[in-house]
CSV table of C-alpha atoms and ligand atoms in Angstrom, one decimal:
chain,number,residue,atom,x,y,z
A,1,MET,CA,-0.8,-20.0,21.0
A,2,SER,CA,1.5,-17.1,21.0
A,3,ARG,CA,1.3,-14.5,18.3
A,4,VAL,CA,4.2,-12.0,17.7
A,5,TYR,CA,3.9,-8.4,16.9
A,6,ASN,CA,4.6,-8.4,13.2
A,7,PHE,CA,6.1,-5.1,11.8
A,8,SER,CA,6.6,-6.5,8.3
A,9,ALA,CA,6.3,-4.1,5.3
A,10,GLY,CA,4.5,-6.8,3.4
A,11,PRO,CA,3.1,-9.4,3.4
A,12,ALA,CA,2.0,-7.9,6.6
A,13,VAL,CA,-0.1,-8.3,9.8
A,14,LEU,CA,-3.8,-9.0,9.4
A,15,PRO,CA,-6.5,-8.3,12.0
A,16,GLU,CA,-6.7,-11.3,14.3
A,17,GLU,CA,-10.5,-11.2,14.2
A,18,VAL,CA,-10.4,-11.6,10.4
A,19,LEU,CA,-8.0,-14.6,10.7
A,20,ARG,CA,-10.3,-16.2,13.3
A,21,GLU,CA,-13.4,-15.8,11.1
A,22,ALA,CA,-11.5,-17.3,8.1
A,23,GLN,CA,-10.5,-20.2,10.3
A,24,GLU,CA,-14.1,-20.8,11.4
A,25,GLU,CA,-15.2,-20.8,7.8
A,26,MET,CA,-12.3,-22.8,6.4
A,27,LEU,CA,-14.2,-26.0,5.9
A,28,ASP,CA,-17.7,-24.6,5.4
A,29,TYR,CA,-18.3,-21.2,4.0
A,30,ARG,CA,-21.8,-20.0,5.0
A,31,GLY,CA,-23.3,-23.5,5.0
A,32,CYS,CA,-22.3,-24.3,1.4
A,33,GLY,CA,-20.2,-27.3,2.6
A,34,GLN,CA,-16.9,-26.1,1.0
A,35,SER,CA,-14.1,-23.7,1.6
A,36,VAL,CA,-13.9,-20.5,-0.5
A,37,MET,CA,-10.6,-22.0,-1.7
A,38,GLU,CA,-12.4,-24.8,-3.3
A,39,MET,CA,-15.4,-23.2,-5.0
A,40,SER,CA,-16.0,-22.3,-8.6
A,41,HIS,CA,-15.6,-18.6,-9.3
A,42,ARG,CA,-18.6,-19.0,-11.6
A,43,SER,CA,-20.8,-20.1,-8.7
A,44,LYS,CA,-23.6,-17.9,-7.3
A,45,VAL,CA,-21.9,-18.0,-3.9
A,46,PHE,CA,-18.7,-16.6,-5.2
A,47,ASP,CA,-20.5,-14.1,-7.4
A,48,ASP,CA,-22.3,-12.8,-4.4
A,49,LEU,CA,-19.0,-12.7,-2.5
A,50,ILE,CA,-17.1,-10.6,-5.0
A,51,ASN,CA,-20.1,-8.2,-5.5
A,52,GLU,CA,-20.4,-7.7,-1.7
A,53,THR,CA,-16.6,-7.2,-1.4
A,54,GLU,CA,-16.7,-4.5,-4.1
A,55,ALA,CA,-19.8,-2.8,-2.6
A,56,ASP,CA,-18.1,-2.6,0.8
A,57,LEU,CA,-15.0,-1.1,-0.7
A,58,ARG,CA,-17.1,1.4,-2.7
A,59,GLU,CA,-18.9,2.4,0.5
A,60,LEU,CA,-15.7,2.7,2.6
A,61,MET,CA,-13.9,4.9,0.0
A,62,GLN,CA,-17.0,6.5,-1.3
A,63,VAL,CA,-16.0,5.6,-4.8
A,64,PRO,CA,-18.0,7.6,-7.3
A,65,ASP,CA,-20.2,5.7,-9.8
A,66,ASN,CA,-18.0,6.7,-12.7
A,67,TYR,CA,-15.1,4.7,-11.3
A,68,ARG,CA,-14.6,0.9,-11.7
A,69,ILE,CA,-13.0,-1.3,-9.1
A,70,LEU,CA,-10.8,-4.1,-10.6
A,71,PHE,CA,-9.3,-7.0,-8.7
A,72,MET,CA,-6.3,-8.2,-10.7
A,73,GLN,CA,-3.2,-10.4,-10.3
A,74,GLY,CA,0.4,-9.7,-11.0
A,75,GLY,CA,0.9,-7.4,-8.0
A,76,ALA,CA,1.5,-3.7,-8.0
A,77,SER,CA,4.6,-4.4,-10.2
A,78,LEU,CA,2.5,-5.6,-13.2
A,79,GLN,CA,0.6,-2.3,-13.1
A,80,PHE,CA,4.0,-0.5,-13.8
A,81,ALA,CA,3.5,-1.9,-17.3
A,82,MET,CA,-0.2,-2.0,-17.6
A,83,ILE,CA,-0.6,1.7,-16.8
A,84,PRO,CA,1.5,3.0,-19.7
A,85,MET,CA,0.1,0.3,-22.1
A,86,ASN,CA,-3.4,1.5,-21.3
A,87,LEU,CA,-2.9,5.2,-20.8
A,88,MET,CA,-0.1,6.5,-22.9
A,89,LYS,CA,-2.1,7.7,-25.9
A,90,HIS,CA,0.4,10.3,-26.8
A,91,GLY,CA,3.4,8.3,-25.8
A,92,VAL,CA,4.4,10.6,-22.9
A,93,ALA,CA,4.0,10.5,-19.1
A,94,ASP,CA,5.6,12.4,-16.2
A,95,TYR,CA,6.9,10.6,-13.1
A,96,ILE,CA,7.8,11.9,-9.7
A,97,ILE,CA,10.6,9.8,-8.2
A,98,THR,CA,10.3,9.5,-4.5
A,99,GLY,CA,11.8,6.0,-4.0
A,100,GLN,CA,12.4,2.6,-5.4
A,101,TRP,CA,8.8,1.8,-6.3
A,102,ALA,CA,8.3,5.1,-8.2
A,103,LYS,CA,11.6,4.5,-9.9
A,104,LYS,CA,10.7,1.0,-10.9
A,105,ALA,CA,7.4,2.2,-12.4
A,106,TRP,CA,9.3,5.0,-14.2
A,107,GLN,CA,11.8,2.6,-15.6
A,108,GLU,CA,9.1,0.3,-16.8
A,109,ALA,CA,7.2,3.1,-18.5
A,110,GLN,CA,10.3,4.0,-20.5
A,111,LYS,CA,9.8,0.8,-22.5
A,112,TYR,CA,6.6,2.1,-23.8
A,113,GLY,CA,7.2,5.8,-24.4
A,114,THR,CA,8.8,8.9,-23.1
A,115,ALA,CA,8.7,8.8,-19.3
A,116,ASN,CA,10.0,12.1,-17.9
A,117,ALA,CA,11.2,12.3,-14.3
A,118,VAL,CA,9.8,15.8,-13.4
A,119,ALA,CA,10.9,15.7,-9.8
A,120,SER,CA,13.0,13.5,-7.5
A,121,SER,CA,14.1,13.2,-4.0
A,122,ALA,CA,17.0,10.9,-4.8
A,123,ASP,CA,19.5,13.7,-3.8
A,124,ARG,CA,18.8,13.1,-0.1
A,125,THR,CA,18.1,9.3,-0.2
A,126,PHE,CA,14.4,9.9,-0.7
A,127,SER,CA,14.0,11.2,2.8
A,128,TYR,CA,11.5,13.9,1.7
A,129,ILE,CA,8.7,14.6,-0.8
A,130,PRO,CA,9.7,17.2,-3.4
A,131,ASP,CA,7.8,20.4,-3.8
A,132,CYS,CA,5.2,19.5,-6.4
A,133,SER,CA,3.3,22.8,-6.6
A,134,ASP,CA,4.8,24.0,-10.0
A,135,LEU,CA,6.4,21.1,-11.8
A,136,PRO,CA,7.5,21.2,-15.5
A,137,ILE,CA,4.6,19.1,-16.6
A,138,ASP,CA,4.9,18.0,-20.3
A,139,GLU,CA,2.1,19.4,-22.3
A,140,ARG,CA,1.7,16.1,-24.1
A,141,ALA,CA,1.8,14.0,-20.9
A,142,ASP,CA,-1.1,11.5,-20.7
A,143,TYR,CA,-0.7,11.3,-16.9
A,144,VAL,CA,1.4,12.2,-13.9
A,145,TYR,CA,2.5,9.3,-11.8
A,146,ILE,CA,3.3,9.2,-8.1
A,147,CYS,CA,3.9,6.6,-5.4
A,148,GLU,CA,1.9,8.2,-2.6
A,149,ASN,CA,3.3,6.4,0.4
A,150,ASN,CA,6.9,5.3,0.1
A,151,THR,CA,7.1,2.0,1.8
A,152,ILE,CA,10.9,1.7,1.9
A,153,TYR,CA,11.8,5.3,2.9
A,154,GLY,CA,8.7,6.1,5.0
A,155,THR,CA,7.5,9.3,3.3
A,156,LYS,CA,4.0,10.2,2.3
A,157,TYR,CA,2.5,13.0,0.2
A,158,LYS,CA,0.5,15.2,2.5
A,159,LYS,CA,-0.8,17.1,-0.5
A,160,LEU,CA,-1.2,15.8,-4.0
A,161,PRO,CA,0.9,17.3,-6.7
A,162,ASN,CA,-0.4,20.0,-8.9
A,163,THR,CA,-0.6,18.1,-12.2
A,164,LYS,CA,-1.7,21.2,-14.2
A,165,GLY,CA,-4.9,19.5,-15.3
A,166,LYS,CA,-3.3,16.2,-16.2
A,167,LEU,CA,-4.6,12.9,-15.0
A,168,LEU,CA,-3.1,11.7,-11.7
A,169,VAL,CA,-2.1,8.0,-11.3
A,170,SER,CA,-1.1,6.9,-7.8
A,171,ASP,CA,0.4,3.8,-6.3
A,172,VAL,CA,-1.2,3.6,-2.9
A,173,SER,CA,0.0,0.1,-2.0
A,174,SER,CA,1.2,0.9,1.5
A,175,CYS,CA,-1.4,3.5,2.5
A,176,PHE,CA,-4.5,1.9,1.0
A,177,LEU,CA,-7.5,2.4,3.4
A,178,SER,CA,-5.3,4.1,6.0
A,179,GLU,CA,-7.3,7.3,5.8
A,180,PRO,CA,-10.1,8.9,3.7
A,181,VAL,CA,-9.2,9.9,0.2
A,182,ASN,CA,-11.1,11.8,-2.5
A,183,VAL,CA,-11.2,9.3,-5.3
A,184,SER,CA,-12.2,12.0,-7.8
A,185,ASP,CA,-8.7,13.5,-7.5
A,186,TYR,CA,-7.3,10.6,-9.3
A,187,GLY,CA,-7.5,9.0,-12.8
A,188,ILE,CA,-6.3,5.7,-11.2
A,189,LEU,CA,-5.4,4.7,-7.7
A,190,TYR,CA,-4.2,1.3,-7.2
A,191,GLY,CA,-2.3,-0.9,-4.8
A,192,GLY,CA,-1.1,-4.4,-4.0
A,193,VAL,CA,-3.2,-5.6,-1.2
A,194,GLN,CA,-0.5,-7.4,0.8
A,195,LYS,CA,0.5,-4.2,2.6
A,196,ASN,CA,-2.6,-2.9,4.3
A,197,ILE,CA,-5.5,-5.1,3.2
A,198,GLY,CA,-5.1,-8.8,2.7
A,199,PRO,CA,-2.9,-11.7,1.7
A,200,ALA,CA,-0.4,-11.3,-1.2
A,201,GLY,CA,-1.2,-12.0,-4.8
A,202,MET,CA,-3.6,-9.3,-5.9
A,203,VAL,CA,-3.9,-5.6,-6.8
A,204,ILE,CA,-7.0,-3.5,-6.5
A,205,SER,CA,-7.2,-0.7,-9.0
A,206,ILE,CA,-9.8,2.0,-9.0
A,207,ILE,CA,-10.1,3.5,-12.4
A,208,ARG,CA,-12.1,6.3,-13.9
A,209,GLU,CA,-14.5,4.7,-16.4
A,210,ASP,CA,-13.5,6.8,-19.4
A,211,LEU,CA,-9.9,5.5,-19.1
A,212,ILE,CA,-11.0,1.9,-19.7
A,213,THR,CA,-11.1,1.6,-23.5
A,214,ASP,CA,-9.9,-0.5,-26.5
A,215,ASP,CA,-7.5,2.2,-27.4
A,216,VAL,CA,-4.4,0.6,-25.9
A,217,MET,CA,-1.0,-0.1,-27.3
A,218,PRO,CA,-1.5,-2.6,-30.1
A,219,PHE,CA,0.8,-5.3,-28.6
A,220,THR,CA,-1.0,-5.1,-25.2
A,221,PRO,CA,-1.7,-8.7,-24.0
A,222,THR,CA,-5.4,-9.4,-23.5
A,223,MET,CA,-4.7,-9.9,-19.8
A,224,MET,CA,-3.1,-6.5,-19.5
A,225,LYS,CA,-6.0,-4.5,-20.9
A,226,PHE,CA,-8.1,-2.9,-18.2
A,227,LYS,CA,-11.1,-3.4,-20.4
A,228,THR,CA,-10.7,-7.1,-20.4
A,229,HIS,CA,-11.1,-7.2,-16.6
A,230,ALA,CA,-13.7,-4.5,-16.4
A,231,ASP,CA,-16.0,-6.2,-19.0
A,232,ALA,CA,-15.7,-9.5,-17.1
A,233,ASN,CA,-16.3,-8.0,-13.6
A,234,SER,CA,-12.7,-9.0,-12.6
A,235,MET,CA,-13.4,-12.6,-13.7
A,236,TYR,CA,-12.1,-12.8,-17.2
A,237,ASN,CA,-9.9,-15.7,-16.0
A,238,THR,CA,-9.9,-17.3,-12.5
A,239,PRO,CA,-9.3,-14.5,-10.1
A,240,ASN,CA,-7.5,-14.9,-6.7
A,241,CYS,CA,-10.7,-16.0,-5.1
A,242,TYR,CA,-9.4,-16.5,-1.6
A,243,CYS,CA,-7.6,-13.2,-1.5
A,244,ILE,CA,-10.8,-11.4,-2.6
A,245,TYR,CA,-12.6,-13.2,0.2
A,246,MET,CA,-10.0,-12.1,2.8
A,247,CYS,CA,-10.0,-8.5,1.5
A,248,GLY,CA,-13.8,-8.5,1.9
A,249,LYS,CA,-13.4,-9.6,5.5
A,250,VAL,CA,-10.9,-6.8,6.1
A,251,PHE,CA,-13.3,-4.2,4.6
A,252,LYS,CA,-16.0,-5.4,7.0
A,253,TRP,CA,-13.6,-5.2,9.9
A,254,ILE,CA,-12.7,-1.6,8.9
A,255,LYS,CA,-16.4,-0.7,8.6
A,256,SER,CA,-17.0,-2.2,12.1
A,257,LEU,CA,-14.4,0.1,13.5
A,258,GLY,CA,-16.0,3.2,12.0
A,259,GLY,CA,-14.6,3.4,8.5
A,260,LEU,CA,-11.6,5.4,7.1
A,261,SER,CA,-11.9,8.4,9.4
A,262,ALA,CA,-11.7,6.1,12.4
A,263,MET,CA,-8.8,4.3,10.8
A,264,LYS,CA,-7.0,7.6,10.3
A,265,ALA,CA,-7.4,8.6,13.9
A,266,ARG,CA,-6.2,5.2,15.1
A,267,ASN,CA,-3.2,5.3,12.7
A,268,GLU,CA,-2.3,8.9,13.8
A,269,GLU,CA,-2.4,7.8,17.4
A,270,LYS,CA,-0.1,4.8,16.7
A,271,ALA,CA,2.4,6.8,14.6
A,272,LYS,CA,2.5,9.6,17.2
A,273,ILE,CA,3.6,7.1,20.0
A,274,LEU,CA,6.5,6.0,17.9
A,275,TYR,CA,7.5,9.4,16.4
A,276,ASP,CA,7.3,11.2,19.7
A,277,PHE,CA,9.7,8.6,21.2
A,278,LEU,CA,12.1,8.8,18.2
A,279,ASP,CA,12.1,12.6,18.6
A,280,GLU,CA,13.2,12.5,22.2
A,281,SER,CA,15.4,9.4,22.1
A,282,ARG,CA,19.1,9.6,22.8
A,283,LEU,CA,19.7,6.4,20.9
A,284,PHE,CA,17.2,6.1,18.1
A,285,HIS,CA,16.2,8.6,15.5
A,286,GLY,CA,13.9,8.8,12.5
A,287,THR,CA,15.4,9.2,9.0
A,288,VAL,CA,12.7,11.3,7.3
A,289,VAL,CA,11.9,15.0,7.4
A,290,LYS,CA,9.1,15.6,9.9
A,291,GLU,CA,6.5,17.1,7.5
A,292,ASP,CA,6.6,14.2,5.1
A,293,ARG,CA,6.5,11.3,7.6
A,294,SER,CA,4.4,8.3,6.7
A,295,LEU,CA,1.7,7.0,9.2
A,296,MET,CA,2.4,3.5,7.9
A,297,ASN,CA,6.1,2.9,7.6
A,298,VAL,CA,8.5,4.3,10.1
A,299,PRO,CA,12.3,3.9,9.4
A,300,PHE,CA,14.8,4.6,12.1
A,301,VAL,CA,18.4,4.0,13.0
A,302,THR,CA,20.8,4.2,15.9
A,303,GLY,CA,23.6,5.5,13.8
A,304,ASP,CA,25.7,2.4,14.4
A,305,LYS,CA,25.1,-0.5,12.0
A,306,GLU,CA,26.3,-3.1,14.4
A,307,LEU,CA,24.0,-1.8,17.2
A,308,ASP,CA,21.1,-1.8,14.7
A,309,ALA,CA,21.7,-5.5,14.1
A,310,VAL,CA,21.8,-6.1,17.9
A,311,PHE,CA,18.5,-4.3,18.3
A,312,VAL,CA,16.8,-6.2,15.5
A,313,LYS,CA,17.9,-9.5,17.0
A,314,ALA,CA,16.9,-8.6,20.6
A,315,ALA,CA,13.6,-7.3,19.4
A,316,GLU,CA,12.9,-10.5,17.5
A,317,GLU,CA,13.6,-12.5,20.6
A,318,ALA,CA,11.2,-10.4,22.5
A,319,GLY,CA,8.4,-11.0,20.0
A,320,PHE,CA,8.7,-7.9,17.8
A,321,VAL,CA,9.5,-9.3,14.4
A,322,ASN,CA,10.4,-8.0,10.9
A,323,LEU,CA,11.9,-4.8,12.1
A,324,LYS,CA,15.0,-5.0,9.9
A,325,GLY,CA,15.1,-2.1,7.4
A,326,HIS,CA,14.8,-2.7,3.6
A,327,ARG,CA,18.0,-4.4,2.3
A,328,THR,CA,18.8,-1.2,0.2
A,329,VAL,CA,18.7,1.2,3.2
A,330,GLY,CA,19.6,-0.8,6.4
A,331,GLY,CA,18.6,0.3,9.9
A,332,MET,CA,15.2,-0.5,11.1
A,333,ARG,CA,11.7,0.0,9.8
A,334,ALA,CA,8.4,-0.5,11.7
A,335,SER,CA,5.4,-0.9,9.5
A,336,ILE,CA,2.4,-0.1,11.5
A,337,TYR,CA,-0.4,-0.8,9.1
A,338,ASN,CA,-4.1,-0.7,10.0
A,339,ALA,CA,-4.1,-4.2,11.5
A,340,MET,CA,-1.3,-3.4,14.0
A,341,PRO,CA,-2.9,-2.8,17.3
A,342,VAL,CA,-2.1,0.4,19.4
A,343,GLU,CA,-0.8,-1.9,22.1
A,344,GLY,CA,1.8,-3.4,19.6
A,345,VAL,CA,3.3,0.1,19.1
A,346,GLN,CA,3.2,0.9,22.9
A,347,LYS,CA,5.0,-2.3,23.7
A,348,LEU,CA,7.6,-1.8,21.0
A,349,VAL,CA,8.3,1.7,22.3
A,350,ALA,CA,8.6,0.3,25.9
A,351,PHE,CA,11.1,-2.2,24.5
A,352,MET,CA,13.0,0.4,22.7
A,353,LYS,CA,13.3,2.5,25.9
A,354,GLU,CA,14.6,-0.4,27.8
A,355,PHE,CA,17.2,-1.1,25.0
A,356,GLU,CA,18.1,2.6,25.1
A,357,ARG,CA,18.8,2.4,28.8
A,358,GLU,CA,21.1,-0.5,28.3
A,359,HIS,CA,22.9,0.8,25.2
A,360,ALA,CA,22.8,4.6,25.0
A,361,GLY,CA,26.1,5.0,26.9
A,362,LEU,CA,27.8,2.7,24.4
A,363,GLU,CA,27.1,4.7,21.3
B,1,PLP,C1,5.3,-3.5,-2.2
B,1,PLP,C2,5.1,-2.4,-3.1
B,1,PLP,C3,5.0,-2.6,-4.5
B,1,PLP,C4,5.3,-3.9,-5.1
B,1,PLP,O1,4.2,-4.8,-4.9
B,1,PLP,P1,4.1,-6.2,-5.6
B,1,PLP,O2,2.7,-6.6,-5.3
B,1,PLP,O3,5.1,-7.1,-4.9
B,1,PLP,O4,4.4,-6.1,-7.0
B,1,PLP,C5,4.8,-1.5,-5.3
B,1,PLP,N1,4.6,-0.3,-4.8
B,1,PLP,C6,4.6,0.0,-3.5
B,1,PLP,C7,4.4,1.3,-3.0
B,1,PLP,C8,4.9,-1.1,-2.6
B,1,PLP,O5,4.9,-0.8,-1.3
């Protein structure tokens, strides 16, 4: 068996230990004679599983008691609509546009009310996080929306915006569980799990309890009401059972490594190896302002599109896969999520150094 180093932005690498455990339990989960994929979501076994999964996440993130954790389908993209439908009581919300995902969420919200773009970094291809200390927050705004880690551009908020007392809603898809967070700073934080937690097909949303009500837009489909899912403990309809199971395993893996502080230290160590090299390289350079760099997604270029393509191909042949940048920006991007081992980043950098020795003169 030969596994590659997978730098995909999502679906993305999972811890090998977790995959092995799932393999062991594939035919018989804890002596019940069936796979989690086959069992009823109404069974006691599954009920215990989902409750344990939620409890582990609660412990990892120290989620306060007045927050609910919902496991829902439709990916992060469905939340772009669910959030305004459930939260826009006054028909107004403020969005900070730091990339494609924030922009998509903002465009979706415009269908349901007035969605203001109160700041944007579009002027410099989203290569930085705008100053959010004194934004023109609308007095009527029901919430302020951010995308906290910008998967495509590789930027991350190092400080949350000053929302002037308004509720903060954050898409944390690509930085979920990468470091400790203070859940109470948010009204909602949510993310698709396929970036940093589990297989594709689910979103986890952590929502302050008082925001889960029947007071939603009148046309809101039953399945798009937070309350529907909260009242049914995320099992109003058949949930993504296997994904919940896999996420649960990843939560236990993170706990075994020491929780989110340990995860942060590990992620900082990995990111430093790559950024330090990019800062000194004669061939490669990062595309993001230093103070806003993401620990998770690291975009870089050689400055020559053809050489970028040569690099991506050579890297793939050497076992470093999915390094091609997002189709809208080009270049390269290394996603170094929680499950990427330090060794994967060290080896990538060694490979980049070798490539540089061979190609730097040809620039
Ligand atoms: C990938 C991603 C999304 C979209 O997720 P889907 O689950 O495919 O809808 C949204 N936001 C961010 C920040 C992402 O990285």
